[in-house]
JSON list of C-alpha atoms in Angstrom, two decimals:
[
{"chain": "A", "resi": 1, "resn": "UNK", "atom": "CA", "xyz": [0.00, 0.00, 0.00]},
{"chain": "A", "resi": 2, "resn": "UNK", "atom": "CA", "xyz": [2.72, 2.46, 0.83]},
{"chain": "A", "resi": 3, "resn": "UNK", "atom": "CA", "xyz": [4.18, 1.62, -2.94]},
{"chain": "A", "resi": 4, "resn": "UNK", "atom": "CA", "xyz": [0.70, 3.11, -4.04]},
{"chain": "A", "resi": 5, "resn": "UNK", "atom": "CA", "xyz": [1.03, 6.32, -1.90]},
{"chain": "A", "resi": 6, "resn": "UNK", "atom": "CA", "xyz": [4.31, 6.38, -3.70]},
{"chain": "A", "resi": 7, "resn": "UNK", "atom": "CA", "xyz": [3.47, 6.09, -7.01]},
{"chain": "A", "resi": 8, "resn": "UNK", "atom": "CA", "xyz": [0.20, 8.55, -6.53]},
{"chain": "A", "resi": 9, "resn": "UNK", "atom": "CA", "xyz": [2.95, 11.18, -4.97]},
{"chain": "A", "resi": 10, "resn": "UNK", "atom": "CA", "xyz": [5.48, 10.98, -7.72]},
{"chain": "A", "resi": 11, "resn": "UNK", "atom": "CA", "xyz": [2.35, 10.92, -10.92]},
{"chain": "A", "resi": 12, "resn": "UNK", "atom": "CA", "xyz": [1.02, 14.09, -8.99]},
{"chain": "A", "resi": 13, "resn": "UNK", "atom": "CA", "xyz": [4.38, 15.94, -9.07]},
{"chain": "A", "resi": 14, "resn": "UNK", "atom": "CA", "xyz": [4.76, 14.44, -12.94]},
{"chain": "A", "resi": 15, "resn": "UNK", "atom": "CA", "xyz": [1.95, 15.87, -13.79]},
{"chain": "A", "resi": 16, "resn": "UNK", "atom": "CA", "xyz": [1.94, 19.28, -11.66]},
{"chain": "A", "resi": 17, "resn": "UNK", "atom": "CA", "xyz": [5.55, 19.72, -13.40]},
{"chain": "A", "resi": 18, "resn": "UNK", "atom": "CA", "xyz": [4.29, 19.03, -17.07]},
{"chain": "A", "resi": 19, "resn": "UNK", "atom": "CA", "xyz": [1.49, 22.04, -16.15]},
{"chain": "A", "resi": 20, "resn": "UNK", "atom": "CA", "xyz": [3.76, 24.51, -15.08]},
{"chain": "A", "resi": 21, "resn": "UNK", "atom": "CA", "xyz": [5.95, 23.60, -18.08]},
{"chain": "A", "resi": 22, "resn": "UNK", "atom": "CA", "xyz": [3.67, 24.09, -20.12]},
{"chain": "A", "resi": 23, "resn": "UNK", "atom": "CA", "xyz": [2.50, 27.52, -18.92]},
{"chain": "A", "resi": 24, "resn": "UNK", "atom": "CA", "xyz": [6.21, 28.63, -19.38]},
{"chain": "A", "resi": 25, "resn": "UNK", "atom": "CA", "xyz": [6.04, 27.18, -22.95]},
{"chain": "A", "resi": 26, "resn": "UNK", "atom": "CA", "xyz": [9.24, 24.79, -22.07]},
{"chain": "A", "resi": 27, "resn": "UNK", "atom": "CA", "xyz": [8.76, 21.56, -23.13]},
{"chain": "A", "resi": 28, "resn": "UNK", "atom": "CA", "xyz": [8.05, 18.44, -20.89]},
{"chain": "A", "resi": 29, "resn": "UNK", "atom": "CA", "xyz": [5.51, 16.26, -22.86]},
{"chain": "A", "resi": 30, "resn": "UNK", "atom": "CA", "xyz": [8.46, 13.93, -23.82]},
{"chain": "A", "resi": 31, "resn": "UNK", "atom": "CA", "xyz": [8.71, 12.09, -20.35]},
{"chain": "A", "resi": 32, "resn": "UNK", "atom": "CA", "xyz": [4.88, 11.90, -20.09]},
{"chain": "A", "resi": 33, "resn": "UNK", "atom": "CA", "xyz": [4.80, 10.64, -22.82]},
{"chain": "A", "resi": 34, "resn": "UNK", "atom": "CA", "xyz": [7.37, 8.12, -22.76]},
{"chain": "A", "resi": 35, "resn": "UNK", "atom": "CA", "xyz": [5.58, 6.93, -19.26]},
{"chain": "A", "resi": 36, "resn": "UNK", "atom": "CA", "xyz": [2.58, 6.24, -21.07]},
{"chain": "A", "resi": 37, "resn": "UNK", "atom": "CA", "xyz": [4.07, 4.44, -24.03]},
{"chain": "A", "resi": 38, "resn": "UNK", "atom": "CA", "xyz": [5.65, 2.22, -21.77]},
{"chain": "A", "resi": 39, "resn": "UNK", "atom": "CA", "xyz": [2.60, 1.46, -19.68]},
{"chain": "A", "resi": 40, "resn": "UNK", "atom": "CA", "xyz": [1.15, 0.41, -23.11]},
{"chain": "A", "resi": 41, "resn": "UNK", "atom": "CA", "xyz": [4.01, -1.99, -23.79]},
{"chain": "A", "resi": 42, "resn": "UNK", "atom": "CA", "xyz": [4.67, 0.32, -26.76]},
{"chain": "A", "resi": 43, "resn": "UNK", "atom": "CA", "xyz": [8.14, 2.02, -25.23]},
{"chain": "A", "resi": 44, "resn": "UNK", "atom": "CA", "xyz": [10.99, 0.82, -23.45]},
{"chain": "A", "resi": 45, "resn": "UNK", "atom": "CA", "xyz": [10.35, 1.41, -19.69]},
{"chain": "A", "resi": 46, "resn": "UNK", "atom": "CA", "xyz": [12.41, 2.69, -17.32]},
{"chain": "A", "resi": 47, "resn": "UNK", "atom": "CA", "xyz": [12.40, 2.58, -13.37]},
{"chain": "A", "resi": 48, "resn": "UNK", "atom": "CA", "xyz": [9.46, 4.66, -12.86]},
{"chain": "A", "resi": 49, "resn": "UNK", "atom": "CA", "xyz": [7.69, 2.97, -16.32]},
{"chain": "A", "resi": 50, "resn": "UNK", "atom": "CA", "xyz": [7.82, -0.21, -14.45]},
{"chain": "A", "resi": 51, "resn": "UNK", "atom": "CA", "xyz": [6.02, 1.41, -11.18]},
{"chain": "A", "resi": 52, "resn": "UNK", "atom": "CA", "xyz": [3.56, 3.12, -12.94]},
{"chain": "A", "resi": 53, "resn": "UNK", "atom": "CA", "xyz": [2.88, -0.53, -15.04]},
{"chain": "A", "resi": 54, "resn": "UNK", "atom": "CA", "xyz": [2.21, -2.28, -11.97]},
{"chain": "A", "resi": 55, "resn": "UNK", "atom": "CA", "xyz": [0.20, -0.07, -10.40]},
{"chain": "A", "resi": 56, "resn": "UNK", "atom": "CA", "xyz": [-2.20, 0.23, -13.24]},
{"chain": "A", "resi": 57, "resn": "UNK", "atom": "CA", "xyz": [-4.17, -2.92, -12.87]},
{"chain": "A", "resi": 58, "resn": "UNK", "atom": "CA", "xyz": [-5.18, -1.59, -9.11]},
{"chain": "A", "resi": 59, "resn": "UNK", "atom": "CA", "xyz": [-5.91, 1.62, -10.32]},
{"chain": "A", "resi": 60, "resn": "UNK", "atom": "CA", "xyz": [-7.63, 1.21, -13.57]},
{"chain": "A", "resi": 61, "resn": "UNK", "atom": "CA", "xyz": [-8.38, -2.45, -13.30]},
{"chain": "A", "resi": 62, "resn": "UNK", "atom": "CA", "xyz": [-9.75, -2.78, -9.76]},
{"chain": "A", "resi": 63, "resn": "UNK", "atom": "CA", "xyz": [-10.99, 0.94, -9.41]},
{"chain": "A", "resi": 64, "resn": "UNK", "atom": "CA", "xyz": [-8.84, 1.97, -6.69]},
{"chain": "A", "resi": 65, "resn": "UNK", "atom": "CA", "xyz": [-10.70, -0.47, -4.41]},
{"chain": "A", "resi": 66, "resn": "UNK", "atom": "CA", "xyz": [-6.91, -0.68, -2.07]},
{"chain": "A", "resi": 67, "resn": "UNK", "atom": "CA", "xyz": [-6.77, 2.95, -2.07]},
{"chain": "A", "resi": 68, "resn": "UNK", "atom": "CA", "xyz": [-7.37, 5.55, 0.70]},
{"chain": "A", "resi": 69, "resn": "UNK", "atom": "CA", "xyz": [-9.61, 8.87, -0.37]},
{"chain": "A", "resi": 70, "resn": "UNK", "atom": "CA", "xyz": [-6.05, 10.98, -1.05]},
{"chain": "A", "resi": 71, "resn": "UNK", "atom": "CA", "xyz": [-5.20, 8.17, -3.57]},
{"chain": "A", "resi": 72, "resn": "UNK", "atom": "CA", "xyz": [-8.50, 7.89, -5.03]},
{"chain": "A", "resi": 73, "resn": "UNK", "atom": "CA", "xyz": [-8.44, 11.76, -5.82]},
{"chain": "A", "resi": 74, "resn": "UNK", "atom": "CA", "xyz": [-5.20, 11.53, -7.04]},
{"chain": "A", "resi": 75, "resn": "UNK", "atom": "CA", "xyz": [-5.96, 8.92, -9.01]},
{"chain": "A", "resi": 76, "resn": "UNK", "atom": "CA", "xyz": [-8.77, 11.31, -10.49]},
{"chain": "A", "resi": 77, "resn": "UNK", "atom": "CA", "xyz": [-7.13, 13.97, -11.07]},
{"chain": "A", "resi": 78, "resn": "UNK", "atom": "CA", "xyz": [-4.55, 12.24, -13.07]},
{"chain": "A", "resi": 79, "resn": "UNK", "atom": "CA", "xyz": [-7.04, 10.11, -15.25]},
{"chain": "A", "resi": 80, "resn": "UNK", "atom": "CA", "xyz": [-8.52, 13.72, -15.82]},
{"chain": "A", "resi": 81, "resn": "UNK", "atom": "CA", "xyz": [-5.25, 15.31, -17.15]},
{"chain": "A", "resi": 82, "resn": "UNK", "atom": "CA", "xyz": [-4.65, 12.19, -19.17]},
{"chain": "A", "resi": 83, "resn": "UNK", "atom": "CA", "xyz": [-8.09, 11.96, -20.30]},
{"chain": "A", "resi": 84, "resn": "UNK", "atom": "CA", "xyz": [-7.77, 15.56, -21.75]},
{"chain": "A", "resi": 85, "resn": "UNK", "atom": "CA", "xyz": [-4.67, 15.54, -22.73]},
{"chain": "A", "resi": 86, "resn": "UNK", "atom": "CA", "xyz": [-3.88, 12.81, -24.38]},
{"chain": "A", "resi": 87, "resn": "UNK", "atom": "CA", "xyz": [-7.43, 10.90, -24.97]},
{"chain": "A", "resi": 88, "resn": "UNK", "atom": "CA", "xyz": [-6.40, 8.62, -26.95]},
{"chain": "A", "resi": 89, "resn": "UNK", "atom": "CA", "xyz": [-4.03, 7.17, -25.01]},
{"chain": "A", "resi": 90, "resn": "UNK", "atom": "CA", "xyz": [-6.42, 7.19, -22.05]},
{"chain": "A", "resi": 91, "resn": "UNK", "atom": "CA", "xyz": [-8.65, 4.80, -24.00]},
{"chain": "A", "resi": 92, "resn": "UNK", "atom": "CA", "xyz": [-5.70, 2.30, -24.53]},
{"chain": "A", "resi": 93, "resn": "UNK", "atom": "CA", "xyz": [-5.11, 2.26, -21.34]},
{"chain": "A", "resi": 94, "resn": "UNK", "atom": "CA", "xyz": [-8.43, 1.30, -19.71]},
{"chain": "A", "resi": 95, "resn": "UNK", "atom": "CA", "xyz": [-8.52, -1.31, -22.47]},
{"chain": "A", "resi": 96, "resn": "UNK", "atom": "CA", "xyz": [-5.72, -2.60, -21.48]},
{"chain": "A", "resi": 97, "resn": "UNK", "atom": "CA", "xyz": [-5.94, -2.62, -17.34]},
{"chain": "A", "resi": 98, "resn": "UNK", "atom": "CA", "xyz": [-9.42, -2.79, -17.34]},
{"chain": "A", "resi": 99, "resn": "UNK", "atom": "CA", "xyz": [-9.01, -6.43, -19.00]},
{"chain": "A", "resi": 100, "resn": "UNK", "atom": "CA", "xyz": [-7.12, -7.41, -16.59]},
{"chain": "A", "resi": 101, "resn": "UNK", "atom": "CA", "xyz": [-9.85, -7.20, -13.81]},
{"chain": "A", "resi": 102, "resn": "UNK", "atom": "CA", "xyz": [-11.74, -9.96, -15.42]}
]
């Protein structure tokens, strides 16, 4: 559970970064992105890649259901950035973990 906490913390501060990136108009989509490509098995995947892979199937695939209310929003507003951001990819990605619930 504490790996969870984790992983919510360092997504948050991901994503929090990318915004304020892109206010400044410096770009930061790259490592998003290459997070994301990797969670689809589409990209090589590096430390955090692998984190964010295995958290997936809790957070997409079982809803959360191990996660406290902080984690829950978090997870939220994450899956709302990514949603809007890059839809697309958003849809891949509940394909993918929410498969693996079944």
């Amino acid at each position: 559970m504490a790996f969870v906490k984790w992983l919510f913390c360092v997504l948050f501060v991901i994503v929090l970064n990318h915004q304020v990136q892109g206010q400044l108009g410096l770009p930061g989509n790259n490592y998003i992105e290459k997070q994301l490509l990797c969670a689809l098995d589409k990209a090589p995947c590096d430390a955090l890649g692998r984190q964010i892979k295995g958290a997936l199937p809790e957070i997409i695939g079982k809803n959360c259901a191990a996660c406290d209310a902080r984690q829950v929003a978090n997870a939220r507003r994450i899956a709302r950035y990514v949603q809007a951001k890059y839809p697309d990819v958003w849809n891949a990605l509940v394909e993918k973990y929410a498969k693996e619930k079944q």
